[in-house]
């Protein structure tokens, strides 16, 4: 699909993908709002507000201040939710909600990176319990995502690790050190200017469906700008994607059951967790 996906180095390399509006057409964290309402976790008013936030996000994304306001609302909303109930709700609706909104262009690009011998890593501000099963569907090798604090099987509303802004770049560098990636030969993809640190960390940054700020930066730095606009049901092309094998697939199946409201916590914590909190999740 894209001619610039090539092997430039004999060392190991990876392709780092933001998730929302880069690989999928919506916010993974807000897509489950209706399911939480139907499952009794939120009332009608909260469901409507969540839908409105999704609408605003789709129109123009969210800058730092908007994310902070939404973070406060969403993190308070999920406080006290039972982890197992949330896992069941999301697990039951994952394929129904996510399959139709995966960009065909992104799926093809993931396939091309794997064909080039490159690892694929999803780096998302959304919650790990949502991002990890989506990563499994995509055939990703690893996931970096926000993690919520859980006490007595209940979400506290606090965040253990917040994968946002500079923290994403720190995670990329940590993975490069632990996995032996040559960052100069690595690729990164995002739609948001908040991911500039991650894009700057690799040798081949790409802006995908960029917001205005990222579009300006991409033009100034002569970065490639990609337009993804063809959502497709992943199961229609799953045979073309590289799926995990053996033990990794079994592990991913377990992770897939561990889907939680952390999807509502992509905006979590005012505190930026240290990069040492990155969990090298293999799918």
PDB file of C-alpha atoms in Angstrom:
ATOM      1  CA  UNK A   1       0.000   0.000   0.000  1.00  0.00           C
ATOM      2  CA  UNK A   2       2.662   2.540   1.005  1.00  0.00           C
ATOM      3  CA  UNK A   3       5.939   2.531  -0.820  1.00  0.00           C
ATOM      4  CA  UNK A   4       8.016   3.981   2.040  1.00  0.00           C
ATOM      5  CA  UNK A   5       7.780   0.885   4.252  1.00  0.00           C
ATOM      6  CA  UNK A   6      11.182  -0.666   3.688  1.00  0.00           C
ATOM      7  CA  UNK A   7      13.948  -2.324   5.646  1.00  0.00           C
ATOM      8  CA  UNK A   8      16.690   0.278   6.142  1.00  0.00           C
ATOM      9  CA  UNK A   9      18.670  -1.514   8.844  1.00  0.00           C
ATOM     10  CA  UNK A  10      19.879  -4.974   9.764  1.00  0.00           C
ATOM     11  CA  UNK A  11      19.068  -4.186  13.397  1.00  0.00           C
ATOM     12  CA  UNK A  12      15.628  -4.814  14.878  1.00  0.00           C
ATOM     13  CA  UNK A  13      13.046  -2.130  14.197  1.00  0.00           C
ATOM     14  CA  UNK A  14       9.431  -1.447  15.117  1.00  0.00           C
ATOM     15  CA  UNK A  15       6.409   0.579  14.010  1.00  0.00           C
ATOM     16  CA  UNK A  16       4.682   2.493  16.813  1.00  0.00           C
ATOM     17  CA  UNK A  17       0.991   3.321  16.303  1.00  0.00           C
ATOM     18  CA  UNK A  18      -1.289   5.607  18.229  1.00  0.00           C
ATOM     19  CA  UNK A  19      -4.746   4.006  18.292  1.00  0.00           C
ATOM     20  CA  UNK A  20      -7.655   6.463  18.252  1.00  0.00           C
ATOM     21  CA  UNK A  21      -8.227   8.146  14.857  1.00  0.00           C
ATOM     22  CA  UNK A  22      -4.987   6.568  13.652  1.00  0.00           C
ATOM     23  CA  UNK A  23      -5.806   2.855  13.557  1.00  0.00           C
ATOM     24  CA  UNK A  24      -9.500   3.066  14.416  1.00  0.00           C
ATOM     25  CA  UNK A  25     -11.957   5.755  13.359  1.00  0.00           C
ATOM     26  CA  UNK A  26     -13.226   6.669  16.842  1.00  0.00           C
ATOM     27  CA  UNK A  27     -12.101   6.913  20.447  1.00  0.00           C
ATOM     28  CA  UNK A  28     -11.643   3.391  21.781  1.00  0.00           C
ATOM     29  CA  UNK A  29     -12.262   4.710  25.283  1.00  0.00           C
ATOM     30  CA  UNK A  30     -15.630   6.267  24.532  1.00  0.00           C
ATOM     31  CA  UNK A  31     -16.985   3.705  22.091  1.00  0.00           C
ATOM     32  CA  UNK A  32     -18.192   1.497  24.938  1.00  0.00           C
ATOM     33  CA  UNK A  33     -20.406   4.172  26.522  1.00  0.00           C
ATOM     34  CA  UNK A  34     -23.652   2.702  25.207  1.00  0.00           C
ATOM     35  CA  UNK A  35     -22.616  -0.766  26.371  1.00  0.00           C
ATOM     36  CA  UNK A  36     -21.935   0.531  29.880  1.00  0.00           C
ATOM     37  CA  UNK A  37     -25.357   2.187  29.887  1.00  0.00           C
ATOM     38  CA  UNK A  38     -27.073  -1.004  28.760  1.00  0.00           C
ATOM     39  CA  UNK A  39     -25.155  -2.896  31.436  1.00  0.00           C
ATOM     40  CA  UNK A  40     -26.350  -0.547  34.146  1.00  0.00           C
ATOM     41  CA  UNK A  41     -22.988   1.060  34.923  1.00  0.00           C
ATOM     42  CA  UNK A  42     -24.004   4.566  33.876  1.00  0.00           C
ATOM     43  CA  UNK A  43     -27.342   6.377  33.656  1.00  0.00           C
ATOM     44  CA  UNK A  44     -28.919   7.912  30.584  1.00  0.00           C
ATOM     45  CA  UNK A  45     -27.502  11.358  31.309  1.00  0.00           C
ATOM     46  CA  UNK A  46     -23.950  10.003  31.586  1.00  0.00           C
ATOM     47  CA  UNK A  47     -24.419   7.962  28.405  1.00  0.00           C
ATOM     48  CA  UNK A  48     -25.538  11.050  26.485  1.00  0.00           C
ATOM     49  CA  UNK A  49     -22.627  13.084  27.814  1.00  0.00           C
ATOM     50  CA  UNK A  50     -20.193  10.342  26.827  1.00  0.00           C
ATOM     51  CA  UNK A  51     -21.687  10.309  23.327  1.00  0.00           C
ATOM     52  CA  UNK A  52     -21.272  14.081  23.146  1.00  0.00           C
ATOM     53  CA  UNK A  53     -17.604  13.838  24.162  1.00  0.00           C
ATOM     54  CA  UNK A  54     -17.106  11.258  21.420  1.00  0.00           C
ATOM     55  CA  UNK A  55     -18.727  13.647  18.927  1.00  0.00           C
ATOM     56  CA  UNK A  56     -16.433  16.515  19.937  1.00  0.00           C
ATOM     57  CA  UNK A  57     -13.413  14.211  19.709  1.00  0.00           C
ATOM     58  CA  UNK A  58     -14.370  13.111  16.205  1.00  0.00           C
ATOM     59  CA  UNK A  59     -14.851  16.694  15.034  1.00  0.00           C
ATOM     60  CA  UNK A  60     -11.457  17.983  15.980  1.00  0.00           C
ATOM     61  CA  UNK A  61      -9.671  15.797  18.473  1.00  0.00           C
ATOM     62  CA  UNK A  62      -8.743  17.215  21.874  1.00  0.00           C
ATOM     63  CA  UNK A  63      -5.934  19.463  22.996  1.00  0.00           C
ATOM     64  CA  UNK A  64      -4.278  19.202  26.401  1.00  0.00           C
ATOM     65  CA  UNK A  65      -6.794  21.389  28.254  1.00  0.00           C
ATOM     66  CA  UNK A  66      -9.784  19.590  26.759  1.00  0.00           C
ATOM     67  CA  UNK A  67      -8.277  16.239  27.674  1.00  0.00           C
ATOM     68  CA  UNK A  68      -7.782  17.379  31.256  1.00  0.00           C
ATOM     69  CA  UNK A  69     -11.431  18.413  31.572  1.00  0.00           C
ATOM     70  CA  UNK A  70     -12.645  15.165  30.054  1.00  0.00           C
ATOM     71  CA  UNK A  71     -10.197  13.191  32.183  1.00  0.00           C
ATOM     72  CA  UNK A  72     -11.696  14.554  35.370  1.00  0.00           C
ATOM     73  CA  UNK A  73     -15.239  13.703  34.319  1.00  0.00           C
ATOM     74  CA  UNK A  74     -14.457  10.241  32.988  1.00  0.00           C
ATOM     75  CA  UNK A  75     -12.201   9.154  35.832  1.00  0.00           C
ATOM     76  CA  UNK A  76     -14.837  10.184  38.369  1.00  0.00           C
ATOM     77  CA  UNK A  77     -17.491   8.383  36.359  1.00  0.00           C
ATOM     78  CA  UNK A  78     -15.778   4.994  36.577  1.00  0.00           C
ATOM     79  CA  UNK A  79     -14.865   5.217  40.280  1.00  0.00           C
ATOM     80  CA  UNK A  80     -16.477   2.340  42.161  1.00  0.00           C
ATOM     81  CA  UNK A  81     -17.262   0.188  39.142  1.00  0.00           C
ATOM     82  CA  UNK A  82     -16.817  -3.546  39.593  1.00  0.00           C
ATOM     83  CA  UNK A  83     -13.894  -4.749  37.477  1.00  0.00           C
ATOM     84  CA  UNK A  84     -15.401  -8.124  36.573  1.00  0.00           C
ATOM     85  CA  UNK A  85     -18.697  -6.615  35.438  1.00  0.00           C
ATOM     86  CA  UNK A  86     -16.905  -4.135  33.206  1.00  0.00           C
ATOM     87  CA  UNK A  87     -14.703  -6.880  31.759  1.00  0.00           C
ATOM     88  CA  UNK A  88     -17.738  -8.952  30.845  1.00  0.00           C
ATOM     89  CA  UNK A  89     -19.552  -6.040  29.203  1.00  0.00           C
ATOM     90  CA  UNK A  90     -16.609  -4.997  27.064  1.00  0.00           C
ATOM     91  CA  UNK A  91     -15.603  -8.544  26.165  1.00  0.00           C
ATOM     92  CA  UNK A  92     -19.117  -9.213  24.901  1.00  0.00           C
ATOM     93  CA  UNK A  93     -19.201  -6.117  22.689  1.00  0.00           C
ATOM     94  CA  UNK A  94     -15.564  -5.797  21.591  1.00  0.00           C
ATOM     95  CA  UNK A  95     -15.994  -7.383  18.160  1.00  0.00           C
ATOM     96  CA  UNK A  96     -19.329  -5.691  17.528  1.00  0.00           C
ATOM     97  CA  UNK A  97     -17.998  -2.217  18.309  1.00  0.00           C
ATOM     98  CA  UNK A  98     -14.356  -2.305  17.181  1.00  0.00           C
ATOM     99  CA  UNK A  99     -14.355  -4.519  14.082  1.00  0.00           C
ATOM    100  CA  UNK A 100     -16.338  -2.059  11.930  1.00  0.00           C
ATOM    101  CA  UNK A 101     -14.187   0.983  12.720  1.00  0.00           C
ATOM    102  CA  UNK A 102     -10.658  -0.262  11.970  1.00  0.00           C
ATOM    103  CA  UNK A 103      -9.137   1.627   9.069  1.00  0.00           C
ATOM    104  CA  UNK A 104      -8.383  -0.612   6.113  1.00  0.00           C
ATOM    105  CA  UNK A 105      -5.312   1.519   5.375  1.00  0.00           C
ATOM    106  CA  UNK A 106      -3.993   0.975   8.899  1.00  0.00           C
ATOM    107  CA  UNK A 107      -4.579  -2.769   8.732  1.00  0.00           C
ATOM    108  CA  UNK A 108      -2.683  -2.916   5.434  1.00  0.00           C
ATOM    109  CA  UNK A 109       0.144  -0.871   6.899  1.00  0.00           C
ATOM    110  CA  UNK A 110       0.416  -3.190   9.896  1.00  0.00           C
ATOM    111  CA  UNK A 111       0.602  -6.112   7.494  1.00  0.00           C
ATOM    112  CA  UNK A 112       3.370  -4.420   5.496  1.00  0.00           C
ATOM    113  CA  UNK A 113       5.444  -3.672   8.591  1.00  0.00           C
ATOM    114  CA  UNK A 114       5.201  -7.285   9.697  1.00  0.00           C
ATOM    115  CA  UNK A 115       6.146  -8.449   6.212  1.00  0.00           C
ATOM    116  CA  UNK A 116       9.239  -6.231   6.486  1.00  0.00           C
ATOM    117  CA  UNK A 117      10.198  -8.027   9.712  1.00  0.00           C
ATOM    118  CA  UNK A 118       9.246  -5.100  11.922  1.00  0.00           C
ATOM    119  CA  UNK A 119       7.438  -5.376  15.277  1.00  0.00           C
ATOM    120  CA  UNK A 120       4.147  -3.504  15.635  1.00  0.00           C
ATOM    121  CA  UNK A 121       3.515  -1.675  18.916  1.00  0.00           C
ATOM    122  CA  UNK A 122       0.299   0.105  19.870  1.00  0.00           C
ATOM    123  CA  UNK A 123       1.028   3.122  22.108  1.00  0.00           C
ATOM    124  CA  UNK A 124      -2.253   4.567  23.356  1.00  0.00           C
ATOM    125  CA  UNK A 125      -3.555   6.868  26.066  1.00  0.00           C
ATOM    126  CA  UNK A 126      -6.611   4.634  26.273  1.00  0.00           C
ATOM    127  CA  UNK A 127      -6.847   2.033  29.007  1.00  0.00           C
ATOM    128  CA  UNK A 128      -4.841  -1.160  28.777  1.00  0.00           C
ATOM    129  CA  UNK A 129      -7.917  -3.307  29.308  1.00  0.00           C
ATOM    130  CA  UNK A 130      -9.367  -1.965  26.068  1.00  0.00           C
ATOM    131  CA  UNK A 131      -6.170  -1.466  24.079  1.00  0.00           C
ATOM    132  CA  UNK A 132      -4.681  -4.918  24.706  1.00  0.00           C
ATOM    133  CA  UNK A 133      -7.562  -6.922  23.157  1.00  0.00           C
ATOM    134  CA  UNK A 134      -7.694  -4.487  20.261  1.00  0.00           C
ATOM    135  CA  UNK A 135      -3.969  -5.048  19.840  1.00  0.00           C
ATOM    136  CA  UNK A 136      -4.642  -8.774  19.711  1.00  0.00           C
ATOM    137  CA  UNK A 137      -7.210  -8.272  16.956  1.00  0.00           C
ATOM    138  CA  UNK A 138      -4.698  -6.247  14.989  1.00  0.00           C
ATOM    139  CA  UNK A 139      -1.883  -8.743  15.440  1.00  0.00           C
ATOM    140  CA  UNK A 140       0.236  -6.218  17.369  1.00  0.00           C
ATOM    141  CA  UNK A 141       3.331  -7.552  19.108  1.00  0.00           C
ATOM    142  CA  UNK A 142       3.217  -5.230  22.114  1.00  0.00           C
ATOM    143  CA  UNK A 143       1.006  -2.632  23.751  1.00  0.00           C
ATOM    144  CA  UNK A 144       1.712   0.421  25.892  1.00  0.00           C
ATOM    145  CA  UNK A 145      -1.417   1.963  27.445  1.00  0.00           C
ATOM    146  CA  UNK A 146      -2.849   3.728  30.488  1.00  0.00           C
ATOM    147  CA  UNK A 147      -3.419   1.531  33.551  1.00  0.00           C
ATOM    148  CA  UNK A 148      -6.003   2.108  36.285  1.00  0.00           C
ATOM    149  CA  UNK A 149      -5.622   1.441  40.007  1.00  0.00           C
ATOM    150  CA  UNK A 150      -7.833  -1.396  41.285  1.00  0.00           C
ATOM    151  CA  UNK A 151      -8.567  -2.140  44.936  1.00  0.00           C
ATOM    152  CA  UNK A 152     -10.834  -4.990  46.086  1.00  0.00           C
ATOM    153  CA  UNK A 153     -11.898  -5.586  42.473  1.00  0.00           C
ATOM    154  CA  UNK A 154     -13.117  -1.987  42.145  1.00  0.00           C
ATOM    155  CA  UNK A 155     -11.718   0.930  40.165  1.00  0.00           C
ATOM    156  CA  UNK A 156     -10.581   3.704  42.476  1.00  0.00           C
ATOM    157  CA  UNK A 157     -10.627   6.450  39.836  1.00  0.00           C
ATOM    158  CA  UNK A 158      -6.857   6.841  40.191  1.00  0.00           C
ATOM    159  CA  UNK A 159      -4.267   5.973  37.582  1.00  0.00           C
ATOM    160  CA  UNK A 160      -1.190   3.796  37.980  1.00  0.00           C
ATOM    161  CA  UNK A 161       0.405   4.747  34.660  1.00  0.00           C
ATOM    162  CA  UNK A 162      -0.675   7.469  32.231  1.00  0.00           C
ATOM    163  CA  UNK A 163       0.459   6.907  28.630  1.00  0.00           C
ATOM    164  CA  UNK A 164       0.192  10.445  27.338  1.00  0.00           C
ATOM    165  CA  UNK A 165       2.440  13.012  25.650  1.00  0.00           C
ATOM    166  CA  UNK A 166       6.115  12.737  26.670  1.00  0.00           C
ATOM    167  CA  UNK A 167       5.378   9.497  28.534  1.00  0.00           C
ATOM    168  CA  UNK A 168       4.701   7.803  25.201  1.00  0.00           C
ATOM    169  CA  UNK A 169       8.140   8.830  23.947  1.00  0.00           C
ATOM    170  CA  UNK A 170       9.722   7.500  27.132  1.00  0.00           C
ATOM    171  CA  UNK A 171       7.928   4.196  26.606  1.00  0.00           C
ATOM    172  CA  UNK A 172       9.210   4.023  23.022  1.00  0.00           C
ATOM    173  CA  UNK A 173      12.779   4.611  24.174  1.00  0.00           C
ATOM    174  CA  UNK A 174      12.461   2.035  26.947  1.00  0.00           C
ATOM    175  CA  UNK A 175      11.186  -0.569  24.503  1.00  0.00           C
ATOM    176  CA  UNK A 176      14.004   0.269  22.113  1.00  0.00           C
ATOM    177  CA  UNK A 177      16.514  -0.336  24.913  1.00  0.00           C
ATOM    178  CA  UNK A 178      14.933  -3.562  26.132  1.00  0.00           C
ATOM    179  CA  UNK A 179      14.100  -5.044  22.708  1.00  0.00           C
ATOM    180  CA  UNK A 180      17.124  -3.767  20.797  1.00  0.00           C
ATOM    181  CA  UNK A 181      15.214  -1.546  18.367  1.00  0.00           C
ATOM    182  CA  UNK A 182      17.204   0.888  16.249  1.00  0.00           C
ATOM    183  CA  UNK A 183      15.069   4.009  16.667  1.00  0.00           C
ATOM    184  CA  UNK A 184      16.596   5.598  13.560  1.00  0.00           C
ATOM    185  CA  UNK A 185      15.018   2.796  11.543  1.00  0.00           C
ATOM    186  CA  UNK A 186      11.698   2.796  13.419  1.00  0.00           C
ATOM    187  CA  UNK A 187       8.370   4.262  12.310  1.00  0.00           C
ATOM    188  CA  UNK A 188       5.649   6.096  14.257  1.00  0.00           C
ATOM    189  CA  UNK A 189       2.096   7.124  13.368  1.00  0.00           C
ATOM    190  CA  UNK A 190      -0.307   9.501  15.095  1.00  0.00           C
ATOM    191  CA  UNK A 191      -3.114  11.974  14.429  1.00  0.00           C
ATOM    192  CA  UNK A 192      -2.410  14.321  17.351  1.00  0.00           C
ATOM    193  CA  UNK A 193       0.126  17.034  18.135  1.00  0.00           C
ATOM    194  CA  UNK A 194       0.199  15.702  21.695  1.00  0.00           C
ATOM    195  CA  UNK A 195       2.182  12.785  20.253  1.00  0.00           C
ATOM    196  CA  UNK A 196       4.966  14.957  18.844  1.00  0.00           C
ATOM    197  CA  UNK A 197       7.478  13.585  21.396  1.00  0.00           C
ATOM    198  CA  UNK A 198       6.779  10.025  20.187  1.00  0.00           C
ATOM    199  CA  UNK A 199       7.026  11.040  16.536  1.00  0.00           C
ATOM    200  CA  UNK A 200      10.297  12.852  17.183  1.00  0.00           C
ATOM    201  CA  UNK A 201      11.757   9.751  18.848  1.00  0.00           C
ATOM    202  CA  UNK A 202      11.905   7.723  15.612  1.00  0.00           C
ATOM    203  CA  UNK A 203      13.571   8.081  12.256  1.00  0.00           C
ATOM    204  CA  UNK A 204      10.353   7.770  10.219  1.00  0.00           C
ATOM    205  CA  UNK A 205       7.488   9.793  11.754  1.00  0.00           C
ATOM    206  CA  UNK A 206       4.119   9.983   9.970  1.00  0.00           C
ATOM    207  CA  UNK A 207       1.064  12.172  10.565  1.00  0.00           C
ATOM    208  CA  UNK A 208      -2.208  10.286  10.041  1.00  0.00           C
ATOM    209  CA  UNK A 209      -5.451  12.272   9.715  1.00  0.00           C
ATOM    210  CA  UNK A 210      -3.605  15.023  11.615  1.00  0.00           C
ATOM    211  CA  UNK A 211      -5.187  17.744  13.715  1.00  0.00           C
ATOM    212  CA  UNK A 212      -4.323  21.305  12.737  1.00  0.00           C
ATOM    213  CA  UNK A 213      -1.325  21.607  15.033  1.00  0.00           C
ATOM    214  CA  UNK A 214       0.206  18.339  13.861  1.00  0.00           C
ATOM    215  CA  UNK A 215      -0.474  19.188  10.223  1.00  0.00           C
ATOM    216  CA  UNK A 216       1.489  22.423  10.629  1.00  0.00           C
ATOM    217  CA  UNK A 217       4.373  20.590  12.303  1.00  0.00           C
ATOM    218  CA  UNK A 218       4.398  17.876   9.652  1.00  0.00           C
ATOM    219  CA  UNK A 219       4.531  20.472   6.887  1.00  0.00           C
ATOM    220  CA  UNK A 220       7.340  22.388   8.582  1.00  0.00           C
ATOM    221  CA  UNK A 221       9.370  19.225   9.145  1.00  0.00           C
ATOM    222  CA  UNK A 222       8.457  17.630   5.796  1.00  0.00           C
ATOM    223  CA  UNK A 223       6.956  14.553   7.432  1.00  0.00           C
ATOM    224  CA  UNK A 224       4.644  12.343   5.353  1.00  0.00           C
ATOM    225  CA  UNK A 225       0.933  13.011   5.887  1.00  0.00           C
ATOM    226  CA  UNK A 226      -1.414  10.052   5.410  1.00  0.00           C
ATOM    227  CA  UNK A 227      -5.204  10.082   5.004  1.00  0.00           C
ATOM    228  CA  UNK A 228      -7.033   7.027   6.357  1.00  0.00           C
ATOM    229  CA  UNK A 229     -10.756   7.046   5.582  1.00  0.00           C
ATOM    230  CA  UNK A 230     -11.905   3.502   4.841  1.00  0.00           C
ATOM    231  CA  UNK A 231     -13.114   1.717   8.003  1.00  0.00           C
ATOM    232  CA  UNK A 232     -13.437  -2.021   7.454  1.00  0.00           C
ATOM    233  CA  UNK A 233     -14.557  -5.027   9.483  1.00  0.00           C
ATOM    234  CA  UNK A 234     -11.300  -6.619  10.536  1.00  0.00           C
ATOM    235  CA  UNK A 235     -12.699 -10.133  10.339  1.00  0.00           C
ATOM    236  CA  UNK A 236     -13.139  -9.605   6.601  1.00  0.00           C
ATOM    237  CA  UNK A 237      -9.386  -9.328   6.207  1.00  0.00           C
ATOM    238  CA  UNK A 238      -8.082 -11.099   9.300  1.00  0.00           C
ATOM    239  CA  UNK A 239      -6.501 -13.794   7.185  1.00  0.00           C
ATOM    240  CA  UNK A 240      -4.224 -11.138   5.721  1.00  0.00           C
ATOM    241  CA  UNK A 241      -3.014  -9.971   9.109  1.00  0.00           C
ATOM    242  CA  UNK A 242      -0.204 -11.478  11.132  1.00  0.00           C
ATOM    243  CA  UNK A 243      -1.756 -13.090  14.213  1.00  0.00           C
ATOM    244  CA  UNK A 244       0.084 -14.076  17.411  1.00  0.00           C
ATOM    245  CA  UNK A 245       1.226 -17.667  17.558  1.00  0.00           C
ATOM    246  CA  UNK A 246       1.185 -20.393  20.202  1.00  0.00           C
ATOM    247  CA  UNK A 247       1.619 -19.169  23.764  1.00  0.00           C
ATOM    248  CA  UNK A 248       1.263 -15.549  22.712  1.00  0.00           C
ATOM    249  CA  UNK A 249      -2.206 -16.234  21.309  1.00  0.00           C
ATOM    250  CA  UNK A 250      -3.232 -17.995  24.511  1.00  0.00           C
ATOM    251  CA  UNK A 251      -1.992 -15.084  26.565  1.00  0.00           C
ATOM    252  CA  UNK A 252      -3.814 -12.634  24.347  1.00  0.00           C
ATOM    253  CA  UNK A 253      -7.044 -14.577  24.793  1.00  0.00           C
ATOM    254  CA  UNK A 254      -6.752 -14.152  28.549  1.00  0.00           C
ATOM    255  CA  UNK A 255      -5.963 -10.481  28.157  1.00  0.00           C
ATOM    256  CA  UNK A 256      -8.942 -10.119  25.847  1.00  0.00           C
ATOM    257  CA  UNK A 257     -11.200 -11.118  28.722  1.00  0.00           C
ATOM    258  CA  UNK A 258      -9.617  -8.441  30.880  1.00  0.00           C
ATOM    259  CA  UNK A 259     -11.312  -5.535  29.171  1.00  0.00           C
ATOM    260  CA  UNK A 260     -12.338  -2.710  31.512  1.00  0.00           C
ATOM    261  CA  UNK A 261     -13.564   0.781  31.813  1.00  0.00           C
ATOM    262  CA  UNK A 262     -10.046   1.992  31.547  1.00  0.00           C
ATOM    263  CA  UNK A 263     -11.385   2.834  28.147  1.00  0.00           C
ATOM    264  CA  UNK A 264     -13.016   5.697  29.957  1.00  0.00           C
ATOM    265  CA  UNK A 265      -9.705   6.689  31.456  1.00  0.00           C
ATOM    266  CA  UNK A 266      -7.643   7.652  28.452  1.00  0.00           C
ATOM    267  CA  UNK A 267      -7.594  11.088  30.003  1.00  0.00           C
ATOM    268  CA  UNK A 268      -6.582   9.979  33.445  1.00  0.00           C
ATOM    269  CA  UNK A 269      -4.294  11.425  36.117  1.00  0.00           C
ATOM    270  CA  UNK A 270      -2.899  14.869  36.305  1.00  0.00           C
ATOM    271  CA  UNK A 271       0.288  13.226  37.477  1.00  0.00           C
ATOM    272  CA  UNK A 272       2.482  11.805  34.757  1.00  0.00           C
ATOM    273  CA  UNK A 273       3.623   8.393  35.877  1.00  0.00           C
ATOM    274  CA  UNK A 274       7.346   7.622  35.545  1.00  0.00           C
ATOM    275  CA  UNK A 275       8.378   5.792  32.413  1.00  0.00           C
ATOM    276  CA  UNK A 276       9.615   2.912  34.534  1.00  0.00           C
ATOM    277  CA  UNK A 277       5.959   2.011  34.929  1.00  0.00           C
ATOM    278  CA  UNK A 278       5.719   0.883  31.316  1.00  0.00           C
ATOM    279  CA  UNK A 279       4.626  -2.696  31.085  1.00  0.00           C
ATOM    280  CA  UNK A 280       6.104  -4.522  28.102  1.00  0.00           C
ATOM    281  CA  UNK A 281       2.933  -6.336  27.115  1.00  0.00           C
ATOM    282  CA  UNK A 282       3.498  -9.042  24.548  1.00  0.00           C
ATOM    283  CA  UNK A 283       0.371 -10.061  22.689  1.00  0.00           C
TER     284      UNK A 283
END
